[in-house]
Coordinates of N, CA and C in Angstrom, one line a residue:
X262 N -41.6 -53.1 92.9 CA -41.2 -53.0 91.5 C -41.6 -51.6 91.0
X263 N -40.5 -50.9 90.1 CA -41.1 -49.5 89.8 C -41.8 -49.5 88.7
X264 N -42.7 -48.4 88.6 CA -43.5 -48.1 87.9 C -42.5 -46.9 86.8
X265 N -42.8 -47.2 85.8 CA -42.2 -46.3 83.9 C -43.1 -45.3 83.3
X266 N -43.1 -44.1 83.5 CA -43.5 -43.8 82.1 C -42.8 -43.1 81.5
X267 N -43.1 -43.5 80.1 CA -41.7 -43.0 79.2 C -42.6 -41.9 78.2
X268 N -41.9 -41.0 77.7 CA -42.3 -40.1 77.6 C -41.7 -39.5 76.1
X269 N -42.3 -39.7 74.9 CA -42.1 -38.8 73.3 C -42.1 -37.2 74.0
X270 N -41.1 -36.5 73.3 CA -40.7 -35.4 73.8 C -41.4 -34.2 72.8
X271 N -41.3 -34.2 71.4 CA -42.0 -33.9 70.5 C -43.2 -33.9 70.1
X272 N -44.5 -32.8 70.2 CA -45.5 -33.3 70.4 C -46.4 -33.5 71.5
X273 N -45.2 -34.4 72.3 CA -46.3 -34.6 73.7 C -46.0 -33.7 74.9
X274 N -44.4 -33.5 75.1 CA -44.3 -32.3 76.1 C -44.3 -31.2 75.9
X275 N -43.4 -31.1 74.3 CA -43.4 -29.3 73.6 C -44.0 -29.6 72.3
X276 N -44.1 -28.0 72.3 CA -44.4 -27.7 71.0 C -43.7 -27.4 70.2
X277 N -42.6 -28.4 69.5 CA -41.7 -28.4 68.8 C -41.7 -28.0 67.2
X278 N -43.4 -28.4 66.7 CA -43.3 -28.4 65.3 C -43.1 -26.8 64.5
X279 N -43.5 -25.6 65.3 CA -43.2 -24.7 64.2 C -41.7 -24.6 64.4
X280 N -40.8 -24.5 65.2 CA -39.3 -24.3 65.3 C -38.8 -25.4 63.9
X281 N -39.1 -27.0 64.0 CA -38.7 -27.7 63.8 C -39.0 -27.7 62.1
X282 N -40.7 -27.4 61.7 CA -40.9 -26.9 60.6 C -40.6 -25.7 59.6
X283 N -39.9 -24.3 61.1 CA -39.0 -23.5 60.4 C -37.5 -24.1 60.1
X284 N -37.0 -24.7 60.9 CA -35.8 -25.2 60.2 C -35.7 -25.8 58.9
X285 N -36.7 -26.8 58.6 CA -36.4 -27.4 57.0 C -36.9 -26.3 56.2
X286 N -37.7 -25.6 56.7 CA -37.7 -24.3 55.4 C -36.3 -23.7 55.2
X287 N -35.4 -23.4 56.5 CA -34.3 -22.6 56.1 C -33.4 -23.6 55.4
X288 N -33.3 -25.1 55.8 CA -32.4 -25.8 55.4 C -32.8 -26.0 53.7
X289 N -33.7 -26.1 53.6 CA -34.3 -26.4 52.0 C -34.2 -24.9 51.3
X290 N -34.1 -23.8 51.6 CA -33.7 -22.4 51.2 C -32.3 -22.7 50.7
X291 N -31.2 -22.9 52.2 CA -30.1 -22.9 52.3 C -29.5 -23.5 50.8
X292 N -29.7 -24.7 50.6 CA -29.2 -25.6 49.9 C -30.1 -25.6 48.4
X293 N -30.7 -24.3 48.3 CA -31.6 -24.6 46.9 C -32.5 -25.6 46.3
X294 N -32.9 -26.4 47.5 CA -33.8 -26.9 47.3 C -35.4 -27.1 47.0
X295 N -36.0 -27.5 46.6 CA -37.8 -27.5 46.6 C -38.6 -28.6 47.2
X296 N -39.3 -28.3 48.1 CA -39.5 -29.4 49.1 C -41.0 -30.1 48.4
X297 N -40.8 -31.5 48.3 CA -41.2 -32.7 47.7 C -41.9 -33.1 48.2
X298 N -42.7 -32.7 49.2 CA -43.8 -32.9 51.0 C -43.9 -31.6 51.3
X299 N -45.0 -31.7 51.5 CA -45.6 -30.5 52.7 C -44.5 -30.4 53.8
X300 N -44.5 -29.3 54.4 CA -44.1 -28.7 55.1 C -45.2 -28.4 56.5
X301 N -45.3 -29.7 56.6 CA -46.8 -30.2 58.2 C -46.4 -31.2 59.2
X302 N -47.2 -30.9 59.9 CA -47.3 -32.1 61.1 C -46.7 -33.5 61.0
X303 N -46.9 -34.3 59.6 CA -46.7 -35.3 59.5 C -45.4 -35.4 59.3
X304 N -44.3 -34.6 59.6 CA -42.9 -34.4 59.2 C -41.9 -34.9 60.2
X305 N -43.0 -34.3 62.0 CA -42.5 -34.6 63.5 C -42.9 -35.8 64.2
X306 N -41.3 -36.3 64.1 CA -41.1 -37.9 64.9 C -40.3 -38.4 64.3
X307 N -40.7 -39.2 62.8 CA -39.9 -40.4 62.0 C -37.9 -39.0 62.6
X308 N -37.2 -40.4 62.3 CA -35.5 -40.0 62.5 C -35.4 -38.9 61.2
X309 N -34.6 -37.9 62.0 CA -34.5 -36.7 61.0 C -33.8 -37.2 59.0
X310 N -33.1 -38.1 59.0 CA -32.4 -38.1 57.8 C -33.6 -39.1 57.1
X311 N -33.9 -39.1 57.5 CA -35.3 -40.4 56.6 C -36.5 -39.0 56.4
X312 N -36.7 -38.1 57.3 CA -37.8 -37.2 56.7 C -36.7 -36.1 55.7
X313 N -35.3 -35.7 56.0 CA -34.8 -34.9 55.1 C -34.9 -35.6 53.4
X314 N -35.2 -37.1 53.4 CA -35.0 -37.4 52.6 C -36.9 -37.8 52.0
X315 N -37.5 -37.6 53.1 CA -39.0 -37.4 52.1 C -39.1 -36.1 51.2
X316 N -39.2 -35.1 52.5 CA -38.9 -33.8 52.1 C -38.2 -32.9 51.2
X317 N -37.5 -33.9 50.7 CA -35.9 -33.2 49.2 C -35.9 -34.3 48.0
X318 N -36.8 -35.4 48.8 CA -36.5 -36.3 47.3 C -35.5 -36.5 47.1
X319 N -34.3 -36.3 48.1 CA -32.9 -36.5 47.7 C -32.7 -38.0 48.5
X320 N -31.8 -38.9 47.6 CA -31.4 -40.4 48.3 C -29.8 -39.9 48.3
X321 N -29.4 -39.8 47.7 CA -27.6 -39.2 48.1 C -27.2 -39.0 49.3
X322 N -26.2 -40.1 50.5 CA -26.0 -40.5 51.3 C -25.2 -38.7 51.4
X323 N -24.0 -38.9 50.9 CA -23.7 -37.4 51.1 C -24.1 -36.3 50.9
X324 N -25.3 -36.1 50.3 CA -26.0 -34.8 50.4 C -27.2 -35.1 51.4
X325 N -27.6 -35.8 51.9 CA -28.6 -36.1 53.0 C -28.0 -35.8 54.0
X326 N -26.6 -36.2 54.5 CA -25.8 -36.0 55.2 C -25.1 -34.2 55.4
X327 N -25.1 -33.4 54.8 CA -25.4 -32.0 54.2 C -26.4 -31.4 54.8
X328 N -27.0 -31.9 54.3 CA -28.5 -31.6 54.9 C -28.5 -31.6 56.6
X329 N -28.5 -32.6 57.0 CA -28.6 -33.2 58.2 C -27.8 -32.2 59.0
X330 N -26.6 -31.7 58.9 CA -25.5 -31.3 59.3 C -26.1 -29.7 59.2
X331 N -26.4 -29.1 58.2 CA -27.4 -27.9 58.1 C -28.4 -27.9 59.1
X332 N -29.4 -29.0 59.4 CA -30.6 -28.8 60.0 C -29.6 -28.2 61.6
X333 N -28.8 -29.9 61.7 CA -28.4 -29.6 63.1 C -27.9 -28.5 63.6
X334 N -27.2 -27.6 63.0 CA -26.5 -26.0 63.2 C -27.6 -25.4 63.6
X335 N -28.6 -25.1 62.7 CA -29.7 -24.0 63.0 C -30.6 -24.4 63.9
X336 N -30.6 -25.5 64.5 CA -32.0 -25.9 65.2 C -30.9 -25.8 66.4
X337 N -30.2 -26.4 66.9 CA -29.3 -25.9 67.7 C -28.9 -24.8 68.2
X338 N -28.6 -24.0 67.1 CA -28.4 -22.8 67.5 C -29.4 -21.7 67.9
X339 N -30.7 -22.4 67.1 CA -31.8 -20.9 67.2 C -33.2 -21.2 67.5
X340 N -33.9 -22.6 67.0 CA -34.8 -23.1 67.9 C -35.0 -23.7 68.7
X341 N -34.2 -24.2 69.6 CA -34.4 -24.8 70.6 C -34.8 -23.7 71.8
X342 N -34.5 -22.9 71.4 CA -34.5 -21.6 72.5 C -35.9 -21.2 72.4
X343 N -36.8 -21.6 71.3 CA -38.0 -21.1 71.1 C -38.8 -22.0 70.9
X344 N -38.9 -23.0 71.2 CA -39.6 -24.6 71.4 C -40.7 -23.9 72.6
X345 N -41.7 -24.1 72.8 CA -42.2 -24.0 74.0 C -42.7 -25.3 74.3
X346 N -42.8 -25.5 75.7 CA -43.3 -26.9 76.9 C -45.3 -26.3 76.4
X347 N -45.8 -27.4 76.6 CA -47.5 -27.3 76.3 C -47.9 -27.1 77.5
X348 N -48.7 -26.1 77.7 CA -49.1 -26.1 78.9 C -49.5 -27.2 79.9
X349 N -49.3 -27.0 80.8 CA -49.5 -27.7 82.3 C -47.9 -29.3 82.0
X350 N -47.4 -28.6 81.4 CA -45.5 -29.3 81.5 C -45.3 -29.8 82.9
X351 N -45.1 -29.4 83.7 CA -44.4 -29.1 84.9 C -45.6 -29.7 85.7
X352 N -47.0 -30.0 85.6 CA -47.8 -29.8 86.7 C -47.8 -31.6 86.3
X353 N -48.1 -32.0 85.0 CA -48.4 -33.1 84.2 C -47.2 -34.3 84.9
X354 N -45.9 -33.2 84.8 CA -45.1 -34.6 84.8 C -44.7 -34.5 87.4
X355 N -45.5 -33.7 87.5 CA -45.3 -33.8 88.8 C -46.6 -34.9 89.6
X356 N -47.9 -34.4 88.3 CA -48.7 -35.5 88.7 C -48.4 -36.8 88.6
X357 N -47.3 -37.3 87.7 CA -47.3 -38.8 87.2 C -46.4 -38.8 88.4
X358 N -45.4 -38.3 88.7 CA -44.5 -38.4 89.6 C -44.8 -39.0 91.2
X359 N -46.1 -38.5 91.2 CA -47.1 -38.4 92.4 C -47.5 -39.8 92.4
X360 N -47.7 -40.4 91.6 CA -48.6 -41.7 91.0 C -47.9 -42.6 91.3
X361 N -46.6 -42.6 91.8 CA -45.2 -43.5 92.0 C -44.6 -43.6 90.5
X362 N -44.7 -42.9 89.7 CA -44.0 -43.5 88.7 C -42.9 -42.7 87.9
X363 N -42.0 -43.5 87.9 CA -40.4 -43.0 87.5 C -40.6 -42.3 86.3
X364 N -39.5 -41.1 85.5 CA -40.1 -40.6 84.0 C -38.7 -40.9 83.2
X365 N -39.1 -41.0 82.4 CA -37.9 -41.2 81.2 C -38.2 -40.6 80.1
X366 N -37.5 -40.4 79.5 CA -37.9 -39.4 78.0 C -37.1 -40.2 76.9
X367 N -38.1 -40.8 76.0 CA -37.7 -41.3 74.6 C -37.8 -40.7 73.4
X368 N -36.8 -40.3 72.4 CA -37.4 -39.7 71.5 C -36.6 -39.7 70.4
X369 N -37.0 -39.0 68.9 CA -35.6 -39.7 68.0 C -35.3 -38.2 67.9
X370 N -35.8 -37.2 68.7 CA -34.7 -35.8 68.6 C -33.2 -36.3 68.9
X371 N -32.6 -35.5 68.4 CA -31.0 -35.9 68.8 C -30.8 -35.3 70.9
X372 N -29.9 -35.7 71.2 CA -29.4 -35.7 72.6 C -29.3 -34.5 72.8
X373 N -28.5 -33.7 72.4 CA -27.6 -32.0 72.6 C -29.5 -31.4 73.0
X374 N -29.9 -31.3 71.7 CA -31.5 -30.2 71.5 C -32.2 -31.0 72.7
X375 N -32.3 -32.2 72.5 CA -33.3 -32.8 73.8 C -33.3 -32.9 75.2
X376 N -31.6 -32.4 75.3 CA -31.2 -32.1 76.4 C -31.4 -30.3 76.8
X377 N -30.9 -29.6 75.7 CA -30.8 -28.0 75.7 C -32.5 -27.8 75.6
X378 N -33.5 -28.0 75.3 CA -34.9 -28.1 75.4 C -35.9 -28.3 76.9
X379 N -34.7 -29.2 77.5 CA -35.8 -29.6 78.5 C -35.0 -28.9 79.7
X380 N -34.1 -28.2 79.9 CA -33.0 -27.3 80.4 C -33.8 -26.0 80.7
X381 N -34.5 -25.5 79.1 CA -35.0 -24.3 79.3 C -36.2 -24.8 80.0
X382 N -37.1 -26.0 79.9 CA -38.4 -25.7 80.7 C -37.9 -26.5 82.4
X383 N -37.1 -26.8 83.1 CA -36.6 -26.8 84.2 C -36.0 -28.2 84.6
X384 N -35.1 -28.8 83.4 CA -34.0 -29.7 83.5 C -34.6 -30.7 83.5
X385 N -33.3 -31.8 83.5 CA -33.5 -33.3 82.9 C -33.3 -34.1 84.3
X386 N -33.1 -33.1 85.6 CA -33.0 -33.9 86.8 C -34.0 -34.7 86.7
X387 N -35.3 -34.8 87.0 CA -36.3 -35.4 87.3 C -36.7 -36.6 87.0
X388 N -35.9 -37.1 85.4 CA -36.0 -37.8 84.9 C -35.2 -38.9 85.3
X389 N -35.3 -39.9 84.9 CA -34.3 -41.1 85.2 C -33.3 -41.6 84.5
X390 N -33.8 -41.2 83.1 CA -32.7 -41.0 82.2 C -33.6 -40.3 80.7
X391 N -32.7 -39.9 79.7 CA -33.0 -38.8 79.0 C -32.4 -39.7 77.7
X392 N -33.0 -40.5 76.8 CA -32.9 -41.3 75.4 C -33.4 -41.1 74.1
X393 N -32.2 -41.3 73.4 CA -32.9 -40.6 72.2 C -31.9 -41.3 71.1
X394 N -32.0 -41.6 69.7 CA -31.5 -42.5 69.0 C -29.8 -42.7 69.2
X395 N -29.1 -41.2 69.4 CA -27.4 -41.0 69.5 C -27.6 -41.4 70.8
X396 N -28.2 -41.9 71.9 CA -27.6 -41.9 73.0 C -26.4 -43.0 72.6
X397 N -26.7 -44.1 71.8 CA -26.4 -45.4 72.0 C -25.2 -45.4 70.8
X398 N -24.4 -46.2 71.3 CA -23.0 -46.5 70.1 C -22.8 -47.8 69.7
X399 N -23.5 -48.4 68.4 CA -23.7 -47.1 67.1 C -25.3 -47.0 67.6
X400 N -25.7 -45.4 67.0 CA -27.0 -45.1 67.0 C -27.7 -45.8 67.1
X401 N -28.9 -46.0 67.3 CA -29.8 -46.8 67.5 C -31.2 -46.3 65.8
X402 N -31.9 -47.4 65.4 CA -32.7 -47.2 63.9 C -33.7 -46.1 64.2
X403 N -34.8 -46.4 65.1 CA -35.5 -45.9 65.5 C -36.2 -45.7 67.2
X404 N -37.4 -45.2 67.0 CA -37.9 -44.8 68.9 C -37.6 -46.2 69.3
X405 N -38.7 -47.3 68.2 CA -38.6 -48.4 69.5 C -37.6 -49.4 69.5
X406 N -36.6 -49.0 69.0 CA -35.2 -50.2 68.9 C -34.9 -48.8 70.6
X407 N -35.1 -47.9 70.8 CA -34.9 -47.0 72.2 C -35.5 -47.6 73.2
X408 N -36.9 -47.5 73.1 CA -37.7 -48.1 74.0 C -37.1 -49.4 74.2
X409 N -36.6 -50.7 73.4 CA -36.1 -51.8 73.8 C -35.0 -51.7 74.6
X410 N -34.0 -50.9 74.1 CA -32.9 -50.9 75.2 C -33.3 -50.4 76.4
X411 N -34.1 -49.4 76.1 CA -34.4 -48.8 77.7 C -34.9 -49.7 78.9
X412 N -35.8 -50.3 78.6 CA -36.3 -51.6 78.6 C -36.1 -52.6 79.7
X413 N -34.7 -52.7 78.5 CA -33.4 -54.0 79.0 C -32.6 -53.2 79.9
X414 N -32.2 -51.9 79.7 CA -30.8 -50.8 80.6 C -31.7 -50.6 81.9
X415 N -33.2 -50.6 81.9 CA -34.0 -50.3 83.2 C -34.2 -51.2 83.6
X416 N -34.3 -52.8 83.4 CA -35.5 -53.6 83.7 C -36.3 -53.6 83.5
X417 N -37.0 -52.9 83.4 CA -38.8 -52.5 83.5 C -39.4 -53.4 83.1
X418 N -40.4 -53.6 84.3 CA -41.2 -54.5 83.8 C -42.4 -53.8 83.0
X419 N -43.2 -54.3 81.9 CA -43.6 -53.5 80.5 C -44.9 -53.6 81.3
X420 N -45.9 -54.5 81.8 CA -47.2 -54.5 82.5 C -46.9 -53.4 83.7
X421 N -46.3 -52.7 83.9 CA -46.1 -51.6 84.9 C -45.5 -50.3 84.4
X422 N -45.8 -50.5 83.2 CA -44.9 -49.1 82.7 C -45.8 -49.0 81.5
X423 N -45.8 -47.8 80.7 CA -46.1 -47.2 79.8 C -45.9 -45.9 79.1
X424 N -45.8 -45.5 78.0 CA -45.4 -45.1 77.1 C -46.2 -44.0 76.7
X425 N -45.9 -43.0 76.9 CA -47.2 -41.5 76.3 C -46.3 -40.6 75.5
X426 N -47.5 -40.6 74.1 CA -46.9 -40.0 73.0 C -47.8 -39.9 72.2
X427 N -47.4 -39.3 71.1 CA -48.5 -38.6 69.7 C -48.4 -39.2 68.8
X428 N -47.9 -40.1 68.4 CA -48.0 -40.2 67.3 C -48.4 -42.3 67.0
X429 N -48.0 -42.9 65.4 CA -48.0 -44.2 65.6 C -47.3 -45.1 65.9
X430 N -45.8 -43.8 66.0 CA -44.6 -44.8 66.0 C -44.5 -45.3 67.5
X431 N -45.2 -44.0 68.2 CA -45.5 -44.3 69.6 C -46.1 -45.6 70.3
X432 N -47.3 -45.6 69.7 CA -48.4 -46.5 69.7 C -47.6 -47.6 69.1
X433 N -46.7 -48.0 68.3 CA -46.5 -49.3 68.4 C -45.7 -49.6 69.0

């Protein structure tokens, strides 16, 4: 039976939050906005259009969607390239590897950045598969409605596998 570990990409492999934290500054510039939340840590994880909408105080399906569509251009285009992996990346996930255990990557980054991210620090071969809320049609709500399909799409048995991440959404 194989062994799982699934793996929050944000946080736990890179260090995504200043890229991720300069984007809503430009997106909240862009759009003349004044941001309604700090501009910290506690911003990286929950699904991007639920924090655009802590962050703006805006509930407007089509301007959240504005928004969303703004973040995605610029993080796409210009931070992903500047994300850095946390040290010992490469050595971390060759030890688990060593351990017998298969890697997966769960996260509610979108697919394109989570794929173009893990590209720059030396590809998504390794992995078993690479998940994240858009894999699924229709999207999936959040991480662990991810983690459930993965789950089910892997088999995995759950007493042989486990989940490493930073945050609560992780932990639950």
């Amino acid at each position: 039976m194989t062994r799982v570990a699934m793996f929050d990409l944000d946080g736990t492999l890179v260090d995504s939050a200043p890229t991720i934290l300069a984007t809503f500054a430009w997106v909240l510039d862009r759009h003349a906005l004044t941001a309604r939340a700090p501009l910290d840590h506690s911003l990286i994880g929950p699904p991007l259009r639920d924090t655009l909408r802590r962050v703006t105080g805006v509930d407007d399906a089509n301007t959240i969607e504005s928004l969303f569509r703004s973040f995605r251009q610029r993080y796409d285009a210009v931070a992903v390239d500047s994300t850095p992996a946390f040290g010992g990346y490469t050595e971390t996930l060759a030890a688990v590897r060593g351990m017998g255990f298969e890697t997966i990557i769960v996260t509610n980054k979108r697919t394109v950045p989570t794929r173009l991210i893990l590209e720059r620090h030396g590809g998504a071969d390794g992995f078993m598969g690479v998940y994240a809320l858009d894999a699924f049609d229709p999207p999936l709500p959040n991480k662990a409605a991810v983690v459930a399909r993965v789950v089910e799409l892997h088999a995995i048995a759950t007493t042989r596998s486990v989940l490493v991440g930073d945050s609560v959404e992780d932990a639950s």
